[in-house]
Every structure is written in C-alpha cells, then in structure tokens.
C-alpha cells in the first residue's frame, strides 16, 4: 500500500506492508487525512518517531478482528491513543488513554499512523461519523476534540470574559468551539484574513496591535506556541484568573513567571479531548471548519503537501486517498 513515512527523511513509499488487525482491532481504509503541525515537528526529530505519519483521518472500516462487528462498513474517525489495559492502570480504567504510561499513539509513538491507504486501531477508540458530516469536516475531529477539552476541564461561567490568543489552526478552532458552546470569546491574532474566518461565524476578533493589554480576562487561552504569546497571556489574565495552555511553548529565552504567584493565576495544561462532543458539534452544524482548508493533495503528492503546510498563510492541508 501507499504510505507517507518518516525514516530520517520524509518519503512516499508505494509498497509499504498493509497492516493486519490484531484481536480487538479494526482495519480502516483511509479516505482523507489532515496534516498537523505535530507531523511537521516529527520530521524535525520530535519524539524520535520513525514510521507512517498522521493522526488526523477519516476512513471506512473494512475488517474487524473482534466479536463486535457493528462498525463494519461504517465511516469512522479514530482517537489517537490507546492504552495498556493493565487492570492496575487508573488511566486506562478512566479511558484516559493519552496519559497511560505504556500508551501507543497513532503516527507519533509506537504506532504507525494514518497517512496510508490503511491503518489499524482498537475498535474501542473508533467513532462512527454522522451521515450529515462530510469527510472534509470529519477530518478535523481530533483538533476539534482538543478544543472541546477546555470546557471539560474548566467550568466557564456565563459572565466571565474569555480571550484566545493566536489565529493559527489551533486558535481558530478553539475560538469557534467556545463560541459554539455559547461562550462569549474574543480572538486575538496578527492576520486579518485568518481572523475573518472566525468573524464570519460570529466570533469577536481583534488584531494584536489594536488590543489594549490589561488584566481583565477571567480565562485566557494561549494558542500561539510562542514565548511572546505566553507573556501576553500572562499580562491579560486577571488576578485569580485561569491561563489555559493549548500549545506547547519551547523556551528559547528566560521569561518571568512571578505574575503567576503574585496574581495567584491558575495555569491549566490542556491537550487532547473526547471525540463524542466534537462529533456532536459537527452533526448539529454548530461549527464550520471547511474555511480552514487551504489545499487538498492526492497522496501521490504528499511531499509537496508537506511543503505547502510550511507556508506562513497556510492553515490546514489535506491528503486525499
């Protein structure tokens, strides 16, 4: 089968071995995949991963090695991690597979990804896609679920002021998700054309250069992935407010954490999320993510697609199988 593989270099392999579903697993034929910044980081050495890339995809179940055959022939999306299922593993008991110390993560850690004609995952982490949700929408379920995770972790009161920093894919999806959950949110970014995507769906937006930086926000979501963004987020969070970190910030310089102590700020790390709530948002047409699609490439042009993903104005690049 065709597969996009990273093995010290990014390449398209046309004769990669087709996976065989183990007990409890399903074989999924991929129809559409989405390139994530994590995929790009892996090509620079992140996680030391070698294998098939990709963790955002939608496809059709063609085979199931399990007594439960209910998903056979169904269109599905897959959570990215599965756990060890050790009876003593509290994370697996709570289905928090992403925190299992012995987890496997699709296209990131110990598990070939979904940028291939086929991939396998345990049936328990597969979710059927509602009929009215297109492949182009369904391919966004993983990052959409990550955005939904904020309100699973944190109760945002109706009167609280919320701001999201960053107008990349993560910031846009987060702002659109919060808006879809009836939360008043302000999205701050540097690119008017990207802010306009959120504005068209009712999100209040402002350019960073026009933002008055003052400590008046109850909840600040940092989605820039930069030190300057983190510093701005701190400067916006009111005393006893909450700073939500949705992006990993790699420190390239010293920065002052004293305001966290002085203002008694709660810092909340927020990562992956549950697929169920994300799929319900799409099924109910609460959020439209198609405007984030910058380009779609055939898998045969996967290397070109990764180059497109590097461009500054690019949001989401899809791979068609």
PDB file of N, CA and C in Angstrom, residues 202-283:
ATOM      1  N   UNK A 202     -19.409  34.578  13.796  1.00  0.00           N
ATOM      2  CA  UNK A 202     -19.911  35.261  14.980  1.00  0.00           C
ATOM      3  C   UNK A 202     -18.933  35.479  16.109  1.00  0.00           C
ATOM      4  N   UNK A 203     -17.667  35.150  15.900  1.00  0.00           N
ATOM      5  CA  UNK A 203     -16.666  35.350  16.939  1.00  0.00           C
ATOM      6  C   UNK A 203     -16.148  36.780  16.887  1.00  0.00           C
ATOM      7  N   UNK A 204     -16.066  37.428  18.038  1.00  0.00           N
ATOM      8  CA  UNK A 204     -15.486  38.764  18.098  1.00  0.00           C
ATOM      9  C   UNK A 204     -13.970  38.644  17.925  1.00  0.00           C
ATOM     10  N   UNK A 205     -13.384  39.492  17.091  1.00  0.00           N
ATOM     11  CA  UNK A 205     -11.949  39.402  16.806  1.00  0.00           C
ATOM     12  C   UNK A 205     -11.286  40.773  16.910  1.00  0.00           C
ATOM     13  N   UNK A 206      -9.970  40.729  17.096  1.00  0.00           N
ATOM     14  CA  UNK A 206      -9.198  41.971  17.121  1.00  0.00           C
ATOM     15  C   UNK A 206      -7.749  41.660  16.761  1.00  0.00           C
ATOM     16  N   UNK A 207      -7.123  42.566  16.032  1.00  0.00           N
ATOM     17  CA  UNK A 207      -5.701  42.431  15.741  1.00  0.00           C
ATOM     18  C   UNK A 207      -4.897  42.705  17.004  1.00  0.00           C
ATOM     19  N   UNK A 208      -3.816  41.972  17.179  1.00  0.00           N
ATOM     20  CA  UNK A 208      -2.980  42.121  18.365  1.00  0.00           C
ATOM     21  C   UNK A 208      -2.522  43.565  18.546  1.00  0.00           C
ATOM     22  N   UNK A 209      -2.205  44.215  17.437  1.00  0.00           N
ATOM     23  CA  UNK A 209      -1.710  45.593  17.511  1.00  0.00           C
ATOM     24  C   UNK A 209      -2.763  46.566  18.039  1.00  0.00           C
ATOM     25  N   UNK A 210      -4.036  46.177  17.951  1.00  0.00           N
ATOM     26  CA  UNK A 210      -5.123  47.048  18.414  1.00  0.00           C
ATOM     27  C   UNK A 210      -5.634  46.666  19.810  1.00  0.00           C
ATOM     28  N   UNK A 211      -5.085  45.606  20.377  1.00  0.00           N
ATOM     29  CA  UNK A 211      -5.560  45.119  21.669  1.00  0.00           C
ATOM     30  C   UNK A 211      -4.949  45.918  22.814  1.00  0.00           C
ATOM     31  N   UNK A 212      -5.786  46.365  23.734  1.00  0.00           N
ATOM     32  CA  UNK A 212      -5.296  47.015  24.941  1.00  0.00           C
ATOM     33  C   UNK A 212      -4.955  45.916  25.948  1.00  0.00           C
ATOM     34  N   UNK A 213      -3.685  45.821  26.291  1.00  0.00           N
ATOM     35  CA  UNK A 213      -3.236  44.758  27.193  1.00  0.00           C
ATOM     36  C   UNK A 213      -3.451  45.189  28.640  1.00  0.00           C
ATOM     37  N   UNK A 214      -4.429  44.554  29.267  1.00  0.00           N
ATOM     38  CA  UNK A 214      -4.735  44.834  30.668  1.00  0.00           C
ATOM     39  C   UNK A 214      -5.294  43.570  31.318  1.00  0.00           C
ATOM     40  N   UNK A 215      -5.133  43.450  32.604  1.00  0.00           N
ATOM     41  CA  UNK A 215      -5.518  42.249  33.342  1.00  0.00           C
ATOM     42  C   UNK A 215      -7.004  42.243  33.645  1.00  0.00           C
ATOM     43  N   UNK A 216      -7.832  41.934  32.634  1.00  0.00           N
ATOM     44  CA  UNK A 216      -9.282  41.987  32.821  1.00  0.00           C
ATOM     45  C   UNK A 216      -9.984  40.687  32.408  1.00  0.00           C
ATOM     46  N   UNK A 217      -9.228  39.681  31.976  1.00  0.00           N
ATOM     47  CA  UNK A 217      -9.851  38.468  31.462  1.00  0.00           C
ATOM     48  C   UNK A 217      -9.827  37.343  32.496  1.00  0.00           C
ATOM     49  N   UNK A 218     -10.982  36.703  32.668  1.00  0.00           N
ATOM     50  CA  UNK A 218     -11.097  35.595  33.611  1.00  0.00           C
ATOM     51  C   UNK A 218     -10.385  34.350  33.096  1.00  0.00           C
ATOM     52  N   UNK A 219     -10.504  34.117  31.791  1.00  0.00           N
ATOM     53  CA  UNK A 219      -9.890  32.948  31.159  1.00  0.00           C
ATOM     54  C   UNK A 219      -9.128  33.407  29.920  1.00  0.00           C
ATOM     55  N   UNK A 220      -7.854  33.057  29.876  1.00  0.00           N
ATOM     56  CA  UNK A 220      -7.017  33.381  28.716  1.00  0.00           C
ATOM     57  C   UNK A 220      -6.483  32.079  28.144  1.00  0.00           C
ATOM     58  N   UNK A 221      -6.749  31.837  26.855  1.00  0.00           N
ATOM     59  CA  UNK A 221      -6.278  30.625  26.193  1.00  0.00           C
ATOM     60  C   UNK A 221      -5.079  30.980  25.317  1.00  0.00           C
ATOM     61  N   UNK A 222      -3.935  30.389  25.630  1.00  0.00           N
ATOM     62  CA  UNK A 222      -2.710  30.651  24.876  1.00  0.00           C
ATOM     63  C   UNK A 222      -2.581  29.603  23.774  1.00  0.00           C
ATOM     64  N   UNK A 223      -2.673  30.043  22.519  1.00  0.00           N
ATOM     65  CA  UNK A 223      -2.609  29.118  21.389  1.00  0.00           C
ATOM     66  C   UNK A 223      -1.628  29.605  20.327  1.00  0.00           C
ATOM     67  N   UNK A 224      -0.630  30.386  20.760  1.00  0.00           N
ATOM     68  CA  UNK A 224       0.360  30.884  19.804  1.00  0.00           C
ATOM     69  C   UNK A 224       1.590  29.996  19.742  1.00  0.00           C
ATOM     70  N   UNK A 225       1.890  29.322  20.851  1.00  0.00           N
ATOM     71  CA  UNK A 225       3.076  28.476  20.896  1.00  0.00           C
ATOM     72  C   UNK A 225       4.368  29.258  20.997  1.00  0.00           C
ATOM     73  N   UNK A 226       4.286  30.535  21.359  1.00  0.00           N
ATOM     74  CA  UNK A 226       5.480  31.373  21.428  1.00  0.00           C
ATOM     75  C   UNK A 226       5.663  31.964  22.820  1.00  0.00           C
ATOM     76  N   UNK A 227       6.906  32.303  23.151  1.00  0.00           N
ATOM     77  CA  UNK A 227       7.194  32.939  24.432  1.00  0.00           C
ATOM     78  C   UNK A 227       6.458  34.277  24.532  1.00  0.00           C
ATOM     79  N   UNK A 228       6.475  35.055  23.452  1.00  0.00           N
ATOM     80  CA  UNK A 228       5.807  36.359  23.483  1.00  0.00           C
ATOM     81  C   UNK A 228       4.306  36.194  23.705  1.00  0.00           C
ATOM     82  N   UNK A 229       3.739  35.138  23.115  1.00  0.00           N
ATOM     83  CA  UNK A 229       2.322  34.875  23.309  1.00  0.00           C
ATOM     84  C   UNK A 229       2.021  34.510  24.747  1.00  0.00           C
ATOM     85  N   UNK A 230       2.905  33.716  25.351  1.00  0.00           N
ATOM     86  CA  UNK A 230       2.728  33.344  26.755  1.00  0.00           C
ATOM     87  C   UNK A 230       2.821  34.578  27.651  1.00  0.00           C
ATOM     88  N   UNK A 231       3.771  35.436  27.356  1.00  0.00           N
ATOM     89  CA  UNK A 231       3.932  36.657  28.154  1.00  0.00           C
ATOM     90  C   UNK A 231       2.722  37.571  28.024  1.00  0.00           C
ATOM     91  N   UNK A 232       2.172  37.677  26.811  1.00  0.00           N
ATOM     92  CA  UNK A 232       0.963  38.479  26.606  1.00  0.00           C
ATOM     93  C   UNK A 232      -0.213  37.866  27.349  1.00  0.00           C
ATOM     94  N   UNK A 233      -0.299  36.528  27.310  1.00  0.00           N
ATOM     95  CA  UNK A 233      -1.377  35.836  28.011  1.00  0.00           C
ATOM     96  C   UNK A 233      -1.336  36.128  29.507  1.00  0.00           C
ATOM     97  N   UNK A 234      -0.139  36.108  30.080  1.00  0.00           N
ATOM     98  CA  UNK A 234       0.006  36.432  31.497  1.00  0.00           C
ATOM     99  C   UNK A 234      -0.453  37.863  31.786  1.00  0.00           C
ATOM    100  N   UNK A 235      -0.112  38.763  30.874  1.00  0.00           N
ATOM    101  CA  UNK A 235      -0.442  40.179  31.060  1.00  0.00           C
ATOM    102  C   UNK A 235      -1.934  40.450  30.899  1.00  0.00           C
ATOM    103  N   UNK A 236      -2.673  39.490  30.366  1.00  0.00           N
ATOM    104  CA  UNK A 236      -4.116  39.657  30.165  1.00  0.00           C
ATOM    105  C   UNK A 236      -4.945  38.974  31.259  1.00  0.00           C
ATOM    106  N   UNK A 237      -4.338  38.057  31.982  1.00  0.00           N
ATOM    107  CA  UNK A 237      -5.077  37.262  32.961  1.00  0.00           C
ATOM    108  C   UNK A 237      -5.255  38.029  34.263  1.00  0.00           C
ATOM    109  N   UNK A 238      -6.492  38.177  34.691  1.00  0.00           N
ATOM    110  CA  UNK A 238      -6.776  38.929  35.911  1.00  0.00           C
ATOM    111  C   UNK A 238      -6.333  38.127  37.140  1.00  0.00           C
ATOM    112  N   UNK A 239      -6.123  38.779  38.265  1.00  0.00           N
ATOM    113  CA  UNK A 239      -5.786  38.059  39.491  1.00  0.00           C
ATOM    114  C   UNK A 239      -6.812  36.961  39.785  1.00  0.00           C
ATOM    115  N   UNK A 240      -6.294  35.791  40.098  1.00  0.00           N
ATOM    116  CA  UNK A 240      -7.094  34.589  40.347  1.00  0.00           C
ATOM    117  C   UNK A 240      -7.825  34.100  39.101  1.00  0.00           C
ATOM    118  N   UNK A 241      -7.375  34.544  37.934  1.00  0.00           N
ATOM    119  CA  UNK A 241      -7.921  34.041  36.685  1.00  0.00           C
ATOM    120  C   UNK A 241      -7.236  32.749  36.283  1.00  0.00           C
ATOM    121  N   UNK A 242      -7.618  32.228  35.128  1.00  0.00           N
ATOM    122  CA  UNK A 242      -7.069  30.959  34.634  1.00  0.00           C
ATOM    123  C   UNK A 242      -6.402  31.154  33.282  1.00  0.00           C
ATOM    124  N   UNK A 243      -5.178  30.684  33.174  1.00  0.00           N
ATOM    125  CA  UNK A 243      -4.430  30.699  31.919  1.00  0.00           C
ATOM    126  C   UNK A 243      -4.390  29.274  31.381  1.00  0.00           C
ATOM    127  N   UNK A 244      -5.026  29.062  30.231  1.00  0.00           N
ATOM    128  CA  UNK A 244      -5.094  27.735  29.618  1.00  0.00           C
ATOM    129  C   UNK A 244      -4.026  27.626  28.539  1.00  0.00           C
ATOM    130  N   UNK A 245      -3.151  26.653  28.676  1.00  0.00           N
ATOM    131  CA  UNK A 245      -2.095  26.437  27.684  1.00  0.00           C
ATOM    132  C   UNK A 245      -2.548  25.354  26.711  1.00  0.00           C
ATOM    133  N   UNK A 246      -2.888  25.756  25.480  1.00  0.00           N
ATOM    134  CA  UNK A 246      -3.288  24.800  24.455  1.00  0.00           C
ATOM    135  C   UNK A 246      -2.126  24.435  23.544  1.00  0.00           C
ATOM    136  N   UNK A 247      -1.053  25.202  23.570  1.00  0.00           N
ATOM    137  CA  UNK A 247       0.109  24.901  22.731  1.00  0.00           C
ATOM    138  C   UNK A 247       1.318  24.688  23.623  1.00  0.00           C
ATOM    139  N   UNK A 248       2.256  23.899  23.133  1.00  0.00           N
ATOM    140  CA  UNK A 248       3.497  23.691  23.876  1.00  0.00           C
ATOM    141  C   UNK A 248       4.444  24.829  23.547  1.00  0.00           C
ATOM    142  N   UNK A 249       4.952  25.487  24.566  1.00  0.00           N
ATOM    143  CA  UNK A 249       5.850  26.621  24.387  1.00  0.00           C
ATOM    144  C   UNK A 249       7.273  26.167  24.667  1.00  0.00           C
ATOM    145  N   UNK A 250       8.104  26.183  23.642  1.00  0.00           N
ATOM    146  CA  UNK A 250       9.507  25.821  23.824  1.00  0.00           C
ATOM    147  C   UNK A 250      10.288  27.077  24.197  1.00  0.00           C
ATOM    148  N   UNK A 251      10.813  27.087  25.418  1.00  0.00           N
ATOM    149  CA  UNK A 251      11.503  28.284  25.924  1.00  0.00           C
ATOM    150  C   UNK A 251      12.831  28.490  25.216  1.00  0.00           C
ATOM    151  N   UNK A 252      12.956  29.613  24.541  1.00  0.00           N
ATOM    152  CA  UNK A 252      14.214  29.956  23.871  1.00  0.00           C
ATOM    153  C   UNK A 252      14.889  31.125  24.571  1.00  0.00           C
ATOM    154  N   UNK A 253      14.227  31.639  25.612  1.00  0.00           N
ATOM    155  CA  UNK A 253      14.792  32.727  26.398  1.00  0.00           C
ATOM    156  C   UNK A 253      14.178  32.686  27.789  1.00  0.00           C
ATOM    157  N   UNK A 254      14.768  33.404  28.717  1.00  0.00           N
ATOM    158  CA  UNK A 254      14.208  33.456  30.060  1.00  0.00           C
ATOM    159  C   UNK A 254      12.941  34.309  30.055  1.00  0.00           C
ATOM    160  N   UNK A 255      11.983  33.894  30.861  1.00  0.00           N
ATOM    161  CA  UNK A 255      10.791  34.726  30.992  1.00  0.00           C
ATOM    162  C   UNK A 255      10.322  34.691  32.445  1.00  0.00           C
ATOM    163  N   UNK A 256       9.598  35.709  32.811  1.00  0.00           N
ATOM    164  CA  UNK A 256       9.247  35.960  34.206  1.00  0.00           C
ATOM    165  C   UNK A 256       7.939  35.266  34.590  1.00  0.00           C
ATOM    166  N   UNK A 257       8.009  34.330  35.535  1.00  0.00           N
ATOM    167  CA  UNK A 257       6.829  33.620  35.994  1.00  0.00           C
ATOM    168  C   UNK A 257       6.254  34.214  37.280  1.00  0.00           C
ATOM    169  N   UNK A 258       6.878  35.276  37.783  1.00  0.00           N
ATOM    170  CA  UNK A 258       6.432  35.880  39.037  1.00  0.00           C
ATOM    171  C   UNK A 258       4.948  36.272  39.029  1.00  0.00           C
ATOM    172  N   UNK A 259       4.404  36.794  37.906  1.00  0.00           N
ATOM    173  CA  UNK A 259       2.980  37.177  37.919  1.00  0.00           C
ATOM    174  C   UNK A 259       2.035  36.027  38.269  1.00  0.00           C
ATOM    175  N   UNK A 260       2.450  34.787  37.958  1.00  0.00           N
ATOM    176  CA  UNK A 260       1.599  33.642  38.292  1.00  0.00           C
ATOM    177  C   UNK A 260       1.397  33.556  39.800  1.00  0.00           C
ATOM    178  N   UNK A 261       2.501  33.808  40.545  1.00  0.00           N
ATOM    179  CA  UNK A 261       2.437  33.759  42.003  1.00  0.00           C
ATOM    180  C   UNK A 261       1.764  35.010  42.565  1.00  0.00           C
ATOM    181  N   UNK A 262       2.200  36.154  42.071  1.00  0.00           N
ATOM    182  CA  UNK A 262       1.681  37.430  42.590  1.00  0.00           C
ATOM    183  C   UNK A 262       0.177  37.542  42.395  1.00  0.00           C
ATOM    184  N   UNK A 263      -0.296  37.166  41.194  1.00  0.00           N
ATOM    185  CA  UNK A 263      -1.724  37.291  40.885  1.00  0.00           C
ATOM    186  C   UNK A 263      -2.514  36.002  41.162  1.00  0.00           C
ATOM    187  N   UNK A 264      -1.831  35.002  41.727  1.00  0.00           N
ATOM    188  CA  UNK A 264      -2.482  33.731  42.051  1.00  0.00           C
ATOM    189  C   UNK A 264      -3.241  33.173  40.846  1.00  0.00           C
ATOM    190  N   UNK A 265      -2.545  33.113  39.731  1.00  0.00           N
ATOM    191  CA  UNK A 265      -3.126  32.631  38.480  1.00  0.00           C
ATOM    192  C   UNK A 265      -3.074  31.098  38.435  1.00  0.00           C
ATOM    193  N   UNK A 266      -4.153  30.494  38.007  1.00  0.00           N
ATOM    194  CA  UNK A 266      -4.181  29.050  37.784  1.00  0.00           C
ATOM    195  C   UNK A 266      -3.750  28.770  36.350  1.00  0.00           C
ATOM    196  N   UNK A 267      -2.714  27.946  36.187  1.00  0.00           N
ATOM    197  CA  UNK A 267      -2.246  27.561  34.852  1.00  0.00           C
ATOM    198  C   UNK A 267      -2.759  26.151  34.569  1.00  0.00           C
ATOM    199  N   UNK A 268      -3.503  26.006  33.479  1.00  0.00           N
ATOM    200  CA  UNK A 268      -4.131  24.734  33.130  1.00  0.00           C
ATOM    201  C   UNK A 268      -3.589  24.223  31.802  1.00  0.00           C
ATOM    202  N   UNK A 269      -2.904  23.104  31.845  1.00  0.00           N
ATOM    203  CA  UNK A 269      -2.468  22.450  30.607  1.00  0.00           C
ATOM    204  C   UNK A 269      -3.648  21.715  30.000  1.00  0.00           C
ATOM    205  N   UNK A 270      -3.838  21.847  28.696  1.00  0.00           N
ATOM    206  CA  UNK A 270      -4.998  21.237  28.034  1.00  0.00           C
ATOM    207  C   UNK A 270      -4.549  20.635  26.713  1.00  0.00           C
ATOM    208  N   UNK A 271      -4.782  19.338  26.541  1.00  0.00           N
ATOM    209  CA  UNK A 271      -4.234  18.642  25.384  1.00  0.00           C
ATOM    210  C   UNK A 271      -5.321  18.033  24.515  1.00  0.00           C
ATOM    211  N   UNK A 272      -5.398  16.701  24.482  1.00  0.00           N
ATOM    212  CA  UNK A 272      -6.386  16.009  23.648  1.00  0.00           C
ATOM    213  C   UNK A 272      -7.749  16.013  24.315  1.00  0.00           C
ATOM    214  N   UNK A 273      -8.763  15.633  23.560  1.00  0.00           N
ATOM    215  CA  UNK A 273     -10.108  15.614  24.106  1.00  0.00           C
ATOM    216  C   UNK A 273     -10.910  14.429  23.612  1.00  0.00           C
ATOM    217  N   UNK A 274     -12.131  14.317  24.086  1.00  0.00           N
ATOM    218  CA  UNK A 274     -13.018  13.228  23.692  1.00  0.00           C
ATOM    219  C   UNK A 274     -13.695  13.534  22.365  1.00  0.00           C
ATOM    220  N   UNK A 275     -13.838  12.489  21.535  1.00  0.00           N
ATOM    221  CA  UNK A 275     -14.388  12.679  20.193  1.00  0.00           C
ATOM    222  C   UNK A 275     -15.907  12.862  20.178  1.00  0.00           C
ATOM    223  N   UNK A 276     -16.594  12.281  21.145  1.00  0.00           N
ATOM    224  CA  UNK A 276     -18.050  12.369  21.151  1.00  0.00           C
ATOM    225  C   UNK A 276     -18.583  13.784  21.080  1.00  0.00           C
ATOM    226  N   UNK A 277     -18.165  14.682  21.991  1.00  0.00           N
ATOM    227  CA  UNK A 277     -18.646  16.066  21.949  1.00  0.00           C
ATOM    228  C   UNK A 277     -18.296  16.782  20.645  1.00  0.00           C
ATOM    229  N   UNK A 278     -17.111  16.495  20.098  1.00  0.00           N
ATOM    230  CA  UNK A 278     -16.690  17.136  18.849  1.00  0.00           C
ATOM    231  C   UNK A 278     -17.594  16.710  17.692  1.00  0.00           C
ATOM    232  N   UNK A 279     -17.897  15.427  17.634  1.00  0.00           N
ATOM    233  CA  UNK A 279     -18.774  14.934  16.565  1.00  0.00           C
ATOM    234  C   UNK A 279     -20.183  15.505  16.686  1.00  0.00           C
ATOM    235  N   UNK A 280     -20.642  15.713  17.926  1.00  0.00           N
ATOM    236  CA  UNK A 280     -21.978  16.291  18.112  1.00  0.00           C
ATOM    237  C   UNK A 280     -22.025  17.738  17.636  1.00  0.00           C
ATOM    238  N   UNK A 281     -20.938  18.470  17.844  1.00  0.00           N
ATOM    239  CA  UNK A 281     -20.888  19.844  17.345  1.00  0.00           C
ATOM    240  C   UNK A 281     -20.986  19.873  15.821  1.00  0.00           C
ATOM    241  N   UNK A 282     -20.280  18.948  15.172  1.00  0.00           N
ATOM    242  CA  UNK A 282     -20.328  18.890  13.712  1.00  0.00           C
ATOM    243  C   UNK A 282     -21.685  18.419  13.216  1.00  0.00           C
ATOM    244  N   UNK A 283     -22.246  17.425  13.889  1.00  0.00           N
ATOM    245  CA  UNK A 283     -23.548  16.896  13.481  1.00  0.00           C
ATOM    246  C   UNK A 283     -24.628  17.960  13.591  1.00  0.00           C
TER     247      UNK A 283
END
